[in-house]
Structure formats: structure tokens, C-alpha cells
Amino acid sequence: MKKILIIEDEKILVEMYKNKLERNNFQVISAFSSEEGIEILKREKPDLVILDILLPRENGISFLEKIKKIRAISKIPVIVFSNYDDPVTRKEAMNLGVEDYLIKTQFTPL
């Protein structure tokens, strides 16, 4: 079973996407801040990270910069999933190696 880490500060969104992913046979773990996300990433080594850009204390771009410096987790694929649709931030995230940059409002879990 593939393991996905969702890093998102809005708990209702985490639960909504977690339920959808679990119904599709993924194991889902969650973090509500980038700091917690890095700790879980080091410990759990998921197959994929779904990352929000707007997080408390430290944004998703800072998170991406940090994980790229940690060899053991630097190759884990990341998809940005955010409502922050800024072209500069999108480019920055893509330059940091994210697989994709998706806008939440364009996707609805069923």
C-alpha cells in the first residue's frame, strides 16, 4: 500500500482528502505544519507528499528548500496542492522540483 503524507493546516480539508485517498487504498498520514511535516517525512518516508503552500510559521517554499538539503528525504516526490495561485510562487516551487502545482478549487474529492 502506497503511503501519502498530507501537509495542510486546515483540518477539515485533511480529513476530506484523507477519506478519499483511503477509500482508494492509500495509507494517509498528516501534518499540520511544515515543522511537523519534516519530522514525519524523516520517520515515515512516504511515497508522496501533498503540500499546501500557505502554512503557519513557515510556508511550503521554505519546506521544499529544507527537504532538498536532507539527503534521506530529498527525492520523495511532492505535489503542491494550494489555493495560492501566484505565478512567482508556482515557478519557485517547480524550480525546487515539485511534480506538479495544483489549485485546490479545481479539484473536488467525491
Short mmCIF file of C-alpha atoms in Angstrom, two decimals:
data_model
loop_
_atom_site.label_atom_id
_atom_site.label_comp_id
_atom_site.label_asym_id
_atom_site.label_seq_id
_atom_site.Cartn_x
_atom_site.Cartn_y
_atom_site.Cartn_z
CA MET A 1 0.00 0.00 0.00
CA LYS A 2 1.39 3.40 -1.02
CA LYS A 3 1.83 5.96 1.75
CA ILE A 4 0.94 9.64 1.29
CA LEU A 5 1.78 12.50 3.64
CA ILE A 6 -0.61 15.47 3.50
CA ILE A 7 0.83 18.70 4.92
CA GLU A 8 -2.12 21.06 5.35
CA ASP A 9 -3.17 23.33 8.21
CA GLU A 10 -6.93 23.13 7.55
CA LYS A 11 -8.06 20.00 9.37
CA ILE A 12 -11.37 19.71 7.54
CA LEU A 13 -9.53 19.56 4.20
CA VAL A 14 -7.10 16.98 5.55
CA GLU A 15 -9.99 14.76 6.63
CA MET A 16 -11.82 15.18 3.34
CA TYR A 17 -8.82 14.23 1.19
CA LYS A 18 -7.65 11.57 3.64
CA ASN A 19 -11.03 9.83 3.42
CA LYS A 20 -10.98 9.91 -0.38
CA LEU A 21 -7.43 8.58 -0.60
CA GLU A 22 -8.01 5.83 1.98
CA ARG A 23 -11.09 4.67 0.05
CA ASN A 24 -8.72 4.26 -2.89
CA ASN A 25 -6.32 2.06 -0.90
CA PHE A 26 -3.68 4.60 0.09
CA GLN A 27 -2.27 4.87 3.58
CA VAL A 28 -2.51 8.53 4.62
CA ILE A 29 -0.65 10.39 7.33
CA SER A 30 -0.99 14.09 8.01
CA ALA A 31 0.90 17.05 9.40
CA PHE A 32 -0.50 20.48 10.18
CA SER A 33 2.75 22.49 9.90
CA SER A 34 5.94 22.30 7.89
CA GLU A 35 7.97 21.50 11.02
CA GLU A 36 5.74 18.53 11.84
CA GLY A 37 5.84 17.54 8.16
CA ILE A 38 9.64 17.33 8.11
CA GLU A 39 9.69 15.16 11.24
CA ILE A 40 7.06 12.78 9.81
CA LEU A 41 8.84 12.75 6.45
CA LYS A 42 12.12 11.67 8.07
CA ARG A 43 10.41 8.99 10.17
CA GLU A 44 7.82 7.58 7.75
CA LYS A 45 9.45 8.15 4.33
CA PRO A 46 6.15 8.26 2.41
CA ASP A 47 5.84 7.59 -1.31
CA LEU A 48 4.38 11.05 -1.95
CA VAL A 49 3.87 14.39 -0.19
CA ILE A 50 0.86 16.61 -0.87
CA LEU A 51 1.86 20.09 0.31
CA ASP A 52 -0.07 23.29 0.93
CA ILE A 53 1.90 26.49 0.35
CA LEU A 54 0.26 28.67 2.99
CA LEU A 55 1.15 27.10 6.33
CA PRO A 56 1.56 28.60 9.82
CA ARG A 57 5.02 29.94 10.76
CA GLU A 58 6.80 28.60 7.66
CA ASN A 59 5.45 28.39 4.13
CA GLY A 60 5.62 25.50 1.69
CA ILE A 61 8.51 27.02 -0.26
CA SER A 62 10.68 27.05 2.88
CA PHE A 63 9.65 23.44 3.49
CA LEU A 64 10.76 22.48 -0.04
CA GLU A 65 14.10 24.25 0.41
CA LYS A 66 14.71 22.38 3.68
CA ILE A 67 13.86 18.89 2.42
CA LYS A 68 16.09 19.32 -0.64
CA LYS A 69 19.03 19.66 1.79
CA ILE A 70 18.23 16.43 3.67
CA ARG A 71 19.59 13.58 1.58
CA ALA A 72 17.41 10.83 3.08
CA ILE A 73 14.19 12.60 2.04
CA SER A 74 15.23 14.88 -0.82
CA LYS A 75 13.99 12.53 -3.56
CA ILE A 76 10.48 11.94 -2.19
CA PRO A 77 8.04 13.38 -4.76
CA VAL A 78 5.99 16.42 -3.75
CA ILE A 79 2.79 17.78 -5.28
CA VAL A 80 1.79 21.27 -4.23
CA PHE A 81 -1.95 21.47 -3.58
CA SER A 82 -2.88 25.01 -2.63
CA ASN A 83 -5.32 27.85 -3.20
CA TYR A 84 -2.36 30.20 -3.52
CA ASP A 85 -2.26 30.69 -7.28
CA ASP A 86 0.70 33.03 -7.66
CA PRO A 87 2.86 32.60 -10.81
CA VAL A 88 6.07 33.54 -8.98
CA THR A 89 5.42 31.02 -6.19
CA ARG A 90 4.42 28.36 -8.73
CA LYS A 91 7.69 28.89 -10.64
CA GLU A 92 9.71 28.80 -7.42
CA ALA A 93 8.06 25.52 -6.39
CA MET A 94 8.62 23.98 -9.82
CA ASN A 95 12.28 25.06 -9.71
CA LEU A 96 12.55 23.26 -6.35
CA GLY A 97 11.49 20.03 -8.05
CA VAL A 98 7.80 19.57 -7.28
CA GLU A 99 5.98 17.12 -9.54
CA ASP A 100 3.02 19.45 -10.03
CA TYR A 101 1.35 22.58 -8.64
CA LEU A 102 -2.40 22.10 -8.36
CA ILE A 103 -5.06 24.59 -7.28
CA LYS A 104 -7.47 23.15 -4.68
CA THR A 105 -10.56 24.87 -6.04
CA GLN A 106 -10.14 23.00 -9.33
CA PHE A 107 -10.49 19.59 -7.62
CA THR A 108 -13.28 18.12 -5.52
CA PRO A 109 -12.99 14.72 -3.83
CA LEU A 110 -16.08 12.62 -4.42
#
